[in-house]
Amino acid sequence: MSELLKIPNIANKIISKTSILAFIVAIMVFLITTNVRLAFNSVDWYKTGFERHNVSYTTGLNATQLSNIAQDISSYFNSDQDYLVVIVQAESGNRELFNENEKIHMKDVKVLVKTVYQFQILSGLYAMLYSIVIFTIYRRTNPKRLLNHLIYSGVFTSSLVLLVGVLASISFSYLFEQFHVLSFDNDLWQLDPRYNYLTRLFTEAFFFESTILVGISSIIQSIILIFAGLVGKKYIN
């Protein structure tokens, strides 16, 4: 009989530990996906990358055209448009910048970006609901519980991002290739820069810098969470 009575306690412990782990992972996912979303929507980040990597020279496009392209791509990810259509002015008249393979690949990228958006929303909702529930249940008996979980989340996120950052610094080309192999079910991402504009606009170096930007932003936010948790614990009895 006593063994049967222990079963609910064991189940409760499993649920509790699982929900805590899910919260820690949710915070990590929310921070990273939020920063990825900001990067994908930042026209200024695109333009800065174009300038840094001398894209005007490699594409023959001027600063105004590149600025318009950055705006079109950013808008595309937040539209209902299936295919990315970018029109540039040439000596012979207006023409589409991207070929069919590039447009199909960008459609695949958009699906991936929308998935990132969904993970951001779902992880944010879970983290918010978990925080409300834990605060409501433990605000009198254990008010530091939620703060501890925030600290754990910050430590976990910053540690994982640092690890990925180190690996990216050592072998970004390999990781970048494997990311494409796992993320796409076709080989349209293998674009030849001699015949397309996408890989001339967005070089591997640009994506490395974007990865570092997302990583640094996530680490800073993680440190803020850790600091907020520690300060909060100090002032809560």
Coordinates of N, CA and C in Angstrom, one line a residue:
M1 N 0.8 -1.2 0.0 CA 0.0 0.0 0.0 C 0.9 1.3 0.0
S2 N 1.9 1.2 0.8 CA 2.8 2.4 0.9 C 3.5 2.6 -0.4
E3 N 3.8 1.5 -1.1 CA 4.4 1.7 -2.4 C 3.5 2.4 -3.4
L4 N 2.2 2.0 -3.3 CA 1.2 2.6 -4.2 C 1.1 4.1 -4.0
L5 N 1.2 4.5 -2.7 CA 1.1 5.9 -2.3 C 2.3 6.7 -2.8
K6 N 3.4 6.1 -3.1 CA 4.6 6.8 -3.5 C 4.5 7.1 -5.0
I7 N 3.6 6.4 -5.8 CA 3.5 6.6 -7.2 C 3.1 8.0 -7.6
P8 N 2.1 8.6 -7.0 CA 1.7 9.9 -7.3 C 2.9 10.9 -7.0
N9 N 3.6 10.7 -6.0 CA 4.7 11.6 -5.6 C 5.8 11.5 -6.7
I10 N 6.1 10.3 -7.2 CA 7.1 10.1 -8.2 C 6.6 10.8 -9.5
A11 N 5.3 10.6 -9.8 CA 4.8 11.2 -11.0 C 4.9 12.7 -11.0
N12 N 4.6 13.3 -9.8 CA 4.6 14.7 -9.6 C 6.1 15.2 -9.8
K13 N 7.0 14.5 -9.2 CA 8.4 14.9 -9.4 C 8.9 14.9 -10.8
I14 N 8.4 13.8 -11.6 CA 8.8 13.7 -13.0 C 8.2 14.9 -13.8
I15 N 6.9 15.2 -13.5 CA 6.2 16.3 -14.2 C 6.9 17.6 -13.8
S16 N 7.3 17.8 -12.5 CA 7.9 19.0 -12.1 C 9.3 19.2 -12.8
K17 N 10.1 18.2 -12.8 CA 11.4 18.2 -13.4 C 11.3 18.5 -14.9
T18 N 10.4 17.8 -15.5 CA 10.2 18.0 -17.0 C 9.7 19.4 -17.3
S19 N 8.8 19.9 -16.5 CA 8.4 21.3 -16.8 C 9.5 22.3 -16.6
I20 N 10.3 22.1 -15.6 CA 11.5 23.0 -15.4 C 12.4 22.9 -16.6
L21 N 12.8 21.7 -17.0 CA 13.6 21.5 -18.1 C 13.1 22.2 -19.4
A22 N 11.7 22.0 -19.6 CA 11.1 22.6 -20.7 C 11.1 24.1 -20.7
F23 N 11.0 24.7 -19.5 CA 11.1 26.1 -19.3 C 12.5 26.6 -19.7
I24 N 13.6 25.9 -19.2 CA 14.9 26.3 -19.5 C 15.2 26.2 -21.0
V25 N 14.7 25.2 -21.7 CA 14.9 25.1 -23.1 C 14.1 26.1 -23.8
A26 N 12.8 26.4 -23.3 CA 12.0 27.4 -23.9 C 12.6 28.8 -23.9
I27 N 13.2 29.1 -22.8 CA 13.9 30.4 -22.7 C 15.0 30.5 -23.7
M28 N 15.8 29.4 -23.8 CA 16.9 29.4 -24.8 C 16.4 29.5 -26.2
V29 N 15.3 28.8 -26.6 CA 14.7 28.8 -27.9 C 14.2 30.2 -28.2
F30 N 13.5 30.8 -27.2 CA 12.9 32.1 -27.4 C 14.0 33.2 -27.6
L31 N 15.0 33.2 -26.9 CA 16.1 34.2 -27.0 C 16.8 34.0 -28.4
I32 N 17.1 32.8 -28.8 CA 17.8 32.6 -30.1 C 16.9 32.9 -31.3
T33 N 15.7 32.4 -31.2 CA 14.7 32.7 -32.3 C 14.4 34.1 -32.4
T34 N 14.3 34.8 -31.3 CA 14.0 36.3 -31.3 C 15.1 37.0 -32.0
N35 N 16.3 36.6 -31.7 CA 17.5 37.3 -32.4 C 17.6 37.0 -33.8
V36 N 17.3 35.7 -34.2 CA 17.3 35.3 -35.6 C 16.2 36.1 -36.3
R37 N 15.1 36.3 -35.7 CA 14.0 37.0 -36.4 C 14.4 38.5 -36.6
L38 N 15.0 39.1 -35.6 CA 15.5 40.4 -35.7 C 16.5 40.6 -36.8
A39 N 17.4 39.6 -36.9 CA 18.4 39.7 -38.0 C 17.8 39.6 -39.4
F40 N 16.8 38.6 -39.5 CA 16.2 38.5 -40.8 C 15.3 39.7 -41.2
N41 N 14.9 40.4 -40.2 CA 14.0 41.6 -40.5 C 14.8 42.9 -40.6
S42 N 16.1 42.9 -40.3 CA 16.9 44.1 -40.3 C 17.5 44.5 -41.6
V43 N 16.8 45.5 -42.2 CA 17.3 46.0 -43.5 C 18.7 46.6 -43.3
D44 N 18.9 47.2 -42.2 CA 20.2 47.8 -41.9 C 21.3 46.8 -41.9
W45 N 21.0 45.6 -41.3 CA 22.0 44.6 -41.2 C 22.4 44.1 -42.6
Y46 N 21.4 43.9 -43.5 CA 21.6 43.5 -44.8 C 22.5 44.5 -45.5
K47 N 22.1 45.8 -45.4 CA 22.9 46.8 -46.1 C 24.3 46.9 -45.6
T48 N 24.5 46.8 -44.3 CA 25.8 46.8 -43.7 C 26.7 45.7 -44.2
G49 N 26.0 44.5 -44.4 CA 26.7 43.3 -44.9 C 27.1 43.5 -46.4
F50 N 26.2 44.2 -47.1 CA 26.6 44.5 -48.5 C 27.8 45.4 -48.6
E51 N 27.8 46.4 -47.7 CA 29.0 47.3 -47.8 C 30.3 46.6 -47.3
R52 N 30.2 45.8 -46.2 CA 31.4 45.2 -45.7 C 32.0 44.2 -46.7
H53 N 31.2 43.6 -47.5 CA 31.7 42.5 -48.4 C 31.7 43.0 -49.9
N54 N 31.7 44.3 -50.0 CA 31.9 44.9 -51.4 C 30.9 44.3 -52.4
V55 N 29.7 44.1 -52.0 CA 28.7 43.5 -52.9 C 28.4 44.3 -54.1
S56 N 28.5 45.6 -54.0 CA 28.3 46.5 -55.1 C 29.2 46.1 -56.3
Y57 N 30.5 45.8 -55.9 CA 31.5 45.5 -56.9 C 31.2 44.1 -57.5
T58 N 30.9 43.1 -56.7 CA 30.7 41.7 -57.2 C 29.4 41.5 -57.9
T59 N 28.4 42.4 -57.7 CA 27.1 42.3 -58.4 C 26.9 43.3 -59.5
G60 N 27.6 44.4 -59.4 CA 27.4 45.5 -60.4 C 26.2 46.4 -60.0
L61 N 25.7 46.2 -58.8 CA 24.5 46.9 -58.4 C 24.9 48.1 -57.5
N62 N 24.2 49.2 -57.7 CA 24.6 50.4 -56.9 C 24.0 50.4 -55.5
A63 N 24.3 51.4 -54.7 CA 23.9 51.4 -53.3 C 22.4 51.5 -53.2
T64 N 21.7 52.3 -54.1 CA 20.3 52.4 -54.1 C 19.6 51.1 -54.4
Q65 N 20.1 50.5 -55.4 CA 19.5 49.2 -55.8 C 19.7 48.1 -54.7
L66 N 20.8 48.1 -54.1 CA 21.1 47.2 -53.0 C 20.2 47.5 -51.8
S67 N 19.9 48.7 -51.5 CA 19.0 49.1 -50.4 C 17.6 48.7 -50.7
N68 N 17.2 48.8 -52.0 CA 15.9 48.3 -52.3 C 15.7 46.8 -52.3
I69 N 16.8 46.1 -52.6 CA 16.8 44.7 -52.6 C 16.7 44.2 -51.1
A70 N 17.5 44.9 -50.2 CA 17.4 44.5 -48.8 C 16.0 44.7 -48.3
Q71 N 15.3 45.8 -48.7 CA 13.9 46.0 -48.2 C 13.0 45.0 -48.8
D72 N 13.2 44.6 -50.1 CA 12.3 43.6 -50.7 C 12.4 42.3 -50.0
I73 N 13.6 41.9 -49.7 CA 13.9 40.6 -49.1 C 13.3 40.6 -47.6
S74 N 13.5 41.6 -46.9 CA 13.0 41.7 -45.5 C 11.5 41.6 -45.5
S75 N 10.9 42.4 -46.5 CA 9.4 42.4 -46.6 C 8.9 41.0 -47.0
Y76 N 9.6 40.3 -47.9 CA 9.2 39.0 -48.4 C 8.9 38.0 -47.3
F77 N 9.8 38.0 -46.3 CA 9.7 37.1 -45.2 C 8.5 37.3 -44.3
N78 N 7.9 38.5 -44.4 CA 6.7 38.8 -43.6 C 5.5 39.0 -44.4
S79 N 5.5 38.5 -45.7 CA 4.4 38.6 -46.6 C 3.8 37.2 -46.9
D80 N 2.7 37.2 -47.6 CA 2.0 36.0 -48.0 C 2.5 35.5 -49.4
Q81 N 3.5 36.3 -49.9 CA 4.0 36.0 -51.3 C 4.7 34.7 -51.3
D82 N 4.5 33.8 -52.3 CA 5.1 32.6 -52.4 C 6.6 32.7 -52.9
Y83 N 6.7 33.5 -53.9 CA 8.1 33.7 -54.5 C 8.6 35.1 -54.4
L84 N 9.8 35.2 -54.2 CA 10.5 36.5 -54.1 C 10.7 37.1 -55.5
V85 N 10.1 38.2 -55.7 CA 10.3 38.9 -57.0 C 10.9 40.3 -56.7
V86 N 12.2 40.4 -57.2 CA 12.9 41.6 -57.1 C 13.2 42.2 -58.5
I87 N 12.8 43.4 -58.7 CA 13.0 44.0 -60.0 C 14.1 45.1 -59.9
V88 N 15.0 45.0 -60.8 CA 16.1 46.0 -60.8 C 16.1 46.7 -62.2
Q89 N 16.6 47.9 -62.2 CA 16.6 48.7 -63.4 C 18.0 48.4 -64.1
A90 N 17.9 48.0 -65.3 CA 19.2 47.8 -66.1 C 19.1 48.7 -67.3
E91 N 20.2 48.7 -68.1 CA 20.3 49.6 -69.3 C 19.2 49.2 -70.3
S92 N 18.9 47.9 -70.3 CA 17.9 47.4 -71.3 C 16.5 47.5 -70.8
G93 N 16.3 48.0 -69.5 CA 15.0 48.1 -68.9 C 14.9 47.4 -67.6
N94 N 13.8 47.3 -67.0 CA 13.6 46.6 -65.8 C 13.7 45.0 -66.0
R95 N 14.3 44.4 -65.1 CA 14.4 42.9 -65.2 C 14.4 42.3 -63.8
E96 N 14.0 41.0 -63.7 CA 14.0 40.3 -62.4 C 15.5 40.0 -62.1
L97 N 15.8 40.1 -60.8 CA 17.2 39.9 -60.3 C 17.5 38.4 -60.2
F98 N 16.5 37.6 -59.6 CA 16.7 36.2 -59.3 C 16.2 35.3 -60.3
N99 N 16.9 34.2 -60.6 CA 16.4 33.2 -61.5 C 15.5 32.2 -60.8
E100 N 15.0 31.2 -61.6 CA 14.0 30.3 -61.0 C 14.5 29.5 -59.8
N101 N 15.7 29.0 -59.9 CA 16.3 28.2 -58.8 C 16.4 29.1 -57.6
E102 N 16.9 30.3 -57.7 CA 17.0 31.2 -56.6 C 15.7 31.5 -55.9
K103 N 14.6 31.7 -56.7 CA 13.3 32.0 -56.2 C 12.7 30.8 -55.5
I104 N 13.0 29.6 -56.0 CA 12.5 28.4 -55.3 C 13.2 28.2 -54.0
H105 N 14.5 28.4 -54.0 CA 15.3 28.3 -52.8 C 14.8 29.3 -51.8
M106 N 14.6 30.5 -52.2 CA 14.1 31.5 -51.2 C 12.7 31.1 -50.7
K107 N 11.9 30.4 -51.5 CA 10.6 29.9 -50.9 C 10.9 28.9 -49.8
D108 N 11.9 28.1 -50.0 CA 12.3 27.1 -49.0 C 12.8 27.8 -47.8
V109 N 13.6 28.8 -48.0 CA 14.1 29.6 -46.8 C 13.0 30.2 -46.1
K110 N 12.0 30.7 -46.8 CA 10.9 31.4 -46.1 C 10.1 30.4 -45.2
V111 N 9.9 29.2 -45.7 CA 9.3 28.1 -44.9 C 10.1 27.9 -43.6
L112 N 11.4 27.9 -43.7 CA 12.3 27.8 -42.5 C 12.2 28.9 -41.6
V113 N 12.1 30.1 -42.2 CA 12.0 31.4 -41.4 C 10.7 31.4 -40.6
K114 N 9.6 31.0 -41.3 CA 8.3 30.9 -40.7 C 8.3 29.9 -39.5
T115 N 9.0 28.8 -39.7 CA 9.1 27.8 -38.6 C 9.8 28.5 -37.4
V116 N 10.9 29.2 -37.7 CA 11.6 30.0 -36.6 C 10.6 30.9 -35.9
Y117 N 9.8 31.6 -36.6 CA 8.8 32.5 -36.0 C 7.8 31.7 -35.1
Q118 N 7.4 30.5 -35.6 CA 6.5 29.7 -34.8 C 7.1 29.2 -33.5
F119 N 8.4 28.8 -33.6 CA 9.1 28.4 -32.4 C 9.3 29.5 -31.4
Q120 N 9.5 30.7 -31.9 CA 9.6 31.9 -31.1 C 8.3 32.1 -30.3
I121 N 7.2 32.1 -31.0 CA 5.9 32.3 -30.4 C 5.6 31.2 -29.3
L122 N 5.7 30.0 -29.7 CA 5.4 28.9 -28.8 C 6.3 28.8 -27.6
S123 N 7.6 29.0 -27.8 CA 8.5 29.0 -26.6 C 8.2 30.2 -25.7
G124 N 7.9 31.4 -26.3 CA 7.6 32.5 -25.5 C 6.3 32.4 -24.7
L125 N 5.3 31.7 -25.3 CA 4.0 31.5 -24.6 C 4.2 30.5 -23.5
Y126 N 5.0 29.4 -23.7 CA 5.2 28.5 -22.6 C 6.0 29.1 -21.5
A127 N 7.0 29.9 -21.8 CA 7.8 30.5 -20.7 C 7.0 31.5 -19.9
M128 N 6.1 32.2 -20.6 CA 5.2 33.2 -19.9 C 4.2 32.4 -19.0
L129 N 3.6 31.4 -19.6 CA 2.6 30.6 -18.8 C 3.2 29.9 -17.6
Y130 N 4.4 29.4 -17.8 CA 5.1 28.7 -16.7 C 5.5 29.7 -15.6
S131 N 5.9 30.9 -16.0 CA 6.3 31.9 -15.0 C 5.1 32.3 -14.2
I132 N 3.9 32.5 -14.9 CA 2.7 32.9 -14.2 C 2.3 31.8 -13.2
V133 N 2.3 30.5 -13.6 CA 1.9 29.4 -12.8 C 2.9 29.3 -11.6
I134 N 4.2 29.3 -11.8 CA 5.1 29.1 -10.7 C 5.1 30.3 -9.7
F135 N 4.9 31.5 -10.3 CA 4.8 32.7 -9.4 C 3.6 32.6 -8.5
T136 N 2.5 32.2 -9.1 CA 1.2 32.1 -8.4 C 1.3 31.0 -7.3
I137 N 1.8 29.9 -7.6 CA 1.9 28.8 -6.7 C 2.9 29.0 -5.5
Y138 N 4.1 29.6 -5.9 CA 5.2 29.6 -4.9 C 5.5 31.0 -4.4
R139 N 4.7 32.0 -4.7 CA 5.0 33.4 -4.3 C 5.1 33.6 -2.8
R140 N 4.4 32.7 -2.0 CA 4.5 32.8 -0.6 C 5.5 31.8 0.0
T141 N 5.4 30.6 -0.5 CA 6.2 29.5 0.1 C 7.7 29.5 -0.4
N142 N 7.9 29.8 -1.7 CA 9.2 29.8 -2.3 C 9.3 30.8 -3.4
P143 N 9.3 32.1 -3.1 CA 9.3 33.2 -4.1 C 10.6 33.2 -4.9
K144 N 11.7 32.5 -4.5 CA 12.9 32.5 -5.3 C 12.9 31.4 -6.3
R145 N 11.9 30.6 -6.3 CA 11.9 29.4 -7.2 C 12.0 29.8 -8.7
L146 N 11.2 30.8 -9.1 CA 11.2 31.2 -10.5 C 12.5 31.9 -10.9
L147 N 13.0 32.7 -9.9 CA 14.3 33.4 -10.2 C 15.4 32.4 -10.4
N148 N 15.4 31.3 -9.6 CA 16.4 30.2 -9.8 C 16.3 29.6 -11.2
H149 N 15.1 29.4 -11.7 CA 14.9 28.9 -13.0 C 15.4 29.8 -14.1
L150 N 15.2 31.1 -13.9 CA 15.7 32.1 -14.8 C 17.2 32.1 -14.9
I151 N 17.8 31.9 -13.7 CA 19.3 31.8 -13.7 C 19.8 30.6 -14.4
Y152 N 19.1 29.4 -14.1 CA 19.5 28.2 -14.8 C 19.4 28.4 -16.4
S153 N 18.3 29.0 -16.8 CA 18.0 29.3 -18.2 C 19.1 30.1 -18.8
G154 N 19.5 31.2 -18.1 CA 20.6 32.0 -18.6 C 21.9 31.3 -18.7
V155 N 22.2 30.5 -17.7 CA 23.5 29.7 -17.7 C 23.5 28.7 -18.8
F156 N 22.4 28.0 -19.0 CA 22.3 27.0 -20.0 C 22.4 27.6 -21.4
T157 N 21.7 28.7 -21.6 CA 21.7 29.3 -23.0 C 23.1 29.9 -23.3
S158 N 23.7 30.6 -22.4 CA 25.0 31.2 -22.7 C 26.0 30.1 -22.9
S159 N 26.0 29.0 -22.1 CA 26.9 27.9 -22.3 C 26.8 27.2 -23.6
L160 N 25.5 27.0 -24.0 CA 25.3 26.3 -25.3 C 25.7 27.2 -26.5
V161 N 25.3 28.5 -26.4 CA 25.7 29.4 -27.5 C 27.2 29.6 -27.6
L162 N 27.9 29.6 -26.5 CA 29.3 29.7 -26.5 C 30.0 28.5 -27.1
L163 N 29.4 27.3 -26.8 CA 29.9 26.1 -27.4 C 29.7 26.1 -29.0
V164 N 28.5 26.5 -29.4 CA 28.3 26.6 -30.8 C 29.2 27.6 -31.5
G165 N 29.4 28.7 -30.8 CA 30.2 29.8 -31.3 C 31.7 29.3 -31.5
V166 N 32.2 28.5 -30.6 CA 33.5 28.0 -30.7 C 33.6 27.0 -31.9
L167 N 32.6 26.2 -32.0 CA 32.6 25.2 -33.1 C 32.5 26.0 -34.5
A168 N 31.7 27.0 -34.5 CA 31.5 27.8 -35.7 C 32.8 28.5 -36.1
S169 N 33.5 29.0 -35.1 CA 34.8 29.6 -35.3 C 35.8 28.7 -35.9
I170 N 35.7 27.4 -35.5 CA 36.7 26.4 -35.9 C 36.4 25.9 -37.3
S171 N 35.1 25.6 -37.6 CA 34.7 25.0 -38.8 C 33.3 25.5 -39.3
F172 N 33.2 26.8 -39.6 CA 31.9 27.3 -40.0 C 31.4 26.7 -41.3
S173 N 32.3 26.6 -42.2 CA 32.0 26.1 -43.6 C 31.3 24.8 -43.5
Y174 N 31.9 23.9 -42.7 CA 31.3 22.5 -42.6 C 29.9 22.6 -41.9
L175 N 29.8 23.3 -40.8 CA 28.5 23.5 -40.1 C 27.5 24.1 -41.0
F176 N 27.9 25.1 -41.8 CA 27.0 25.8 -42.7 C 26.5 24.8 -43.8
E177 N 27.3 24.0 -44.3 CA 26.9 23.0 -45.3 C 26.0 22.0 -44.7
Q178 N 26.3 21.5 -43.5 CA 25.5 20.5 -42.8 C 24.1 21.1 -42.5
F179 N 24.1 22.3 -42.1 CA 22.8 23.0 -41.8 C 21.9 23.0 -43.1
H180 N 22.5 23.2 -44.2 CA 21.7 23.2 -45.5 C 21.2 21.8 -45.8
V181 N 22.1 20.8 -45.6 CA 21.8 19.4 -45.9 C 20.6 19.0 -45.1
L182 N 20.6 19.3 -43.8 CA 19.5 18.9 -42.9 C 18.3 19.7 -43.0
S183 N 18.4 21.0 -43.5 CA 17.2 21.9 -43.5 C 16.4 21.8 -44.8
F184 N 17.1 21.4 -45.9 CA 16.4 21.5 -47.2 C 16.4 20.1 -47.8
D185 N 15.3 19.8 -48.5 CA 15.2 18.4 -49.1 C 15.5 18.4 -50.6
N186 N 16.2 19.5 -51.0 CA 16.7 19.6 -52.4 C 18.1 20.2 -52.4
D187 N 18.7 20.3 -53.6 CA 20.1 20.8 -53.6 C 20.1 22.2 -54.3
L188 N 19.0 22.9 -54.2 CA 18.9 24.2 -54.9 C 19.7 25.3 -54.1
W189 N 20.1 24.9 -52.9 CA 20.9 25.8 -52.1 C 22.4 25.9 -52.6
Q190 N 22.7 24.9 -53.5 CA 24.1 24.8 -54.0 C 24.1 25.7 -55.3
L191 N 24.1 27.0 -55.1 CA 24.0 28.0 -56.2 C 25.4 28.4 -56.6
D192 N 25.6 28.5 -57.9 CA 26.8 29.0 -58.5 C 26.9 30.5 -58.6
P193 N 27.8 31.1 -57.9 CA 27.8 32.6 -57.9 C 28.1 33.2 -59.3
R194 N 28.5 32.4 -60.2 CA 28.7 32.9 -61.6 C 27.4 33.2 -62.3
Y195 N 26.4 32.5 -61.9 CA 25.1 32.6 -62.6 C 23.9 33.0 -61.7
N196 N 24.2 33.4 -60.5 CA 23.1 33.8 -59.6 C 23.6 35.0 -58.7
Y197 N 22.6 35.7 -58.1 CA 22.9 36.8 -57.3 C 22.9 36.5 -55.8
L198 N 22.1 35.5 -55.4 CA 21.9 35.2 -54.0 C 23.2 35.1 -53.2
T199 N 24.1 34.2 -53.8 CA 25.4 33.9 -53.1 C 26.4 35.1 -53.2
R200 N 26.1 36.0 -54.1 CA 27.0 37.2 -54.2 C 26.5 38.3 -53.2
L201 N 25.1 38.3 -53.0 CA 24.6 39.2 -52.1 C 24.8 38.8 -50.7
F202 N 24.6 37.5 -50.4 CA 24.8 36.9 -49.1 C 25.9 35.9 -49.1
T203 N 27.1 36.3 -48.8 CA 28.2 35.4 -48.8 C 28.3 34.6 -47.5
E204 N 29.1 33.6 -47.5 CA 29.3 32.7 -46.3 C 29.8 33.6 -45.2
A205 N 30.6 34.5 -45.5 CA 31.2 35.4 -44.4 C 30.0 36.2 -43.8
F206 N 29.1 36.6 -44.6 CA 27.9 37.4 -44.1 C 27.1 36.5 -43.1
F207 N 26.9 35.2 -43.4 CA 26.2 34.3 -42.5 C 27.0 34.0 -41.3
F208 N 28.3 33.9 -41.4 CA 29.1 33.7 -40.2 C 29.0 34.9 -39.3
E209 N 29.0 36.1 -39.8 CA 28.9 37.3 -39.0 C 27.5 37.4 -38.4
S210 N 26.5 36.9 -39.1 CA 25.1 36.9 -38.6 C 25.0 35.9 -37.5
T211 N 25.6 34.8 -37.6 CA 25.6 33.8 -36.5 C 26.3 34.3 -35.3
I212 N 27.4 35.0 -35.4 CA 28.1 35.6 -34.3 C 27.2 36.7 -33.7
L213 N 26.5 37.5 -34.5 CA 25.6 38.5 -34.0 C 24.5 37.9 -33.1
V214 N 23.9 36.9 -33.7 CA 22.8 36.2 -32.9 C 23.4 35.6 -31.6
G215 N 24.5 35.0 -31.7 CA 25.2 34.4 -30.5 C 25.5 35.5 -29.4
I216 N 26.1 36.6 -29.8 CA 26.5 37.6 -28.9 C 25.2 38.2 -28.2
S217 N 24.2 38.5 -29.1 CA 22.9 39.0 -28.5 C 22.3 38.1 -27.5
S218 N 22.3 36.8 -27.8 CA 21.7 35.8 -26.9 C 22.5 35.7 -25.6
I219 N 23.8 35.7 -25.7 CA 24.6 35.7 -24.5 C 24.4 36.9 -23.6
I220 N 24.3 38.1 -24.2 CA 24.1 39.3 -23.5 C 22.7 39.2 -22.7
Q221 N 21.7 38.7 -23.5 CA 20.4 38.6 -22.9 C 20.4 37.5 -21.7
S222 N 21.2 36.5 -21.9 CA 21.3 35.4 -20.9 C 22.0 36.0 -19.6
I223 N 23.0 36.8 -19.8 CA 23.7 37.4 -18.7 C 22.7 38.4 -18.0
I224 N 21.9 39.1 -18.7 CA 20.9 39.9 -18.1 C 19.9 39.1 -17.2
L225 N 19.5 37.9 -17.8 CA 18.6 37.1 -17.0 C 19.3 36.6 -15.7
I226 N 20.5 36.2 -15.8 CA 21.3 35.7 -14.7 C 21.4 36.8 -13.6
F227 N 21.8 38.0 -14.1 CA 21.9 39.1 -13.2 C 20.6 39.5 -12.5
A228 N 19.5 39.5 -13.3 CA 18.2 39.9 -12.8 C 17.8 38.8 -11.7
G229 N 18.1 37.6 -12.0 CA 17.8 36.5 -11.0 C 18.5 36.6 -9.7
L230 N 19.8 36.9 -9.8 CA 20.7 37.1 -8.6 C 20.3 38.3 -7.8
V231 N 20.0 39.4 -8.5 CA 19.6 40.6 -7.8 C 18.2 40.4 -7.1
G232 N 17.3 39.8 -7.9 CA 16.0 39.5 -7.3 C 16.1 38.6 -6.1
K233 N 16.9 37.6 -6.1 CA 17.1 36.7 -4.9 C 17.6 37.5 -3.7
K234 N 18.5 38.5 -4.0 CA 19.1 39.2 -2.9 C 18.1 40.1 -2.2
Y235 N 17.1 40.5 -2.9 CA 16.1 41.4 -2.2 C 14.8 40.8 -1.9
I236 N 14.7 39.5 -2.1 CA 13.5 38.7 -1.7 C 13.8 37.9 -0.5
N237 N 13.0 38.0 0.5 CA 13.2 37.3 1.7 C 12.8 35.8 1.6

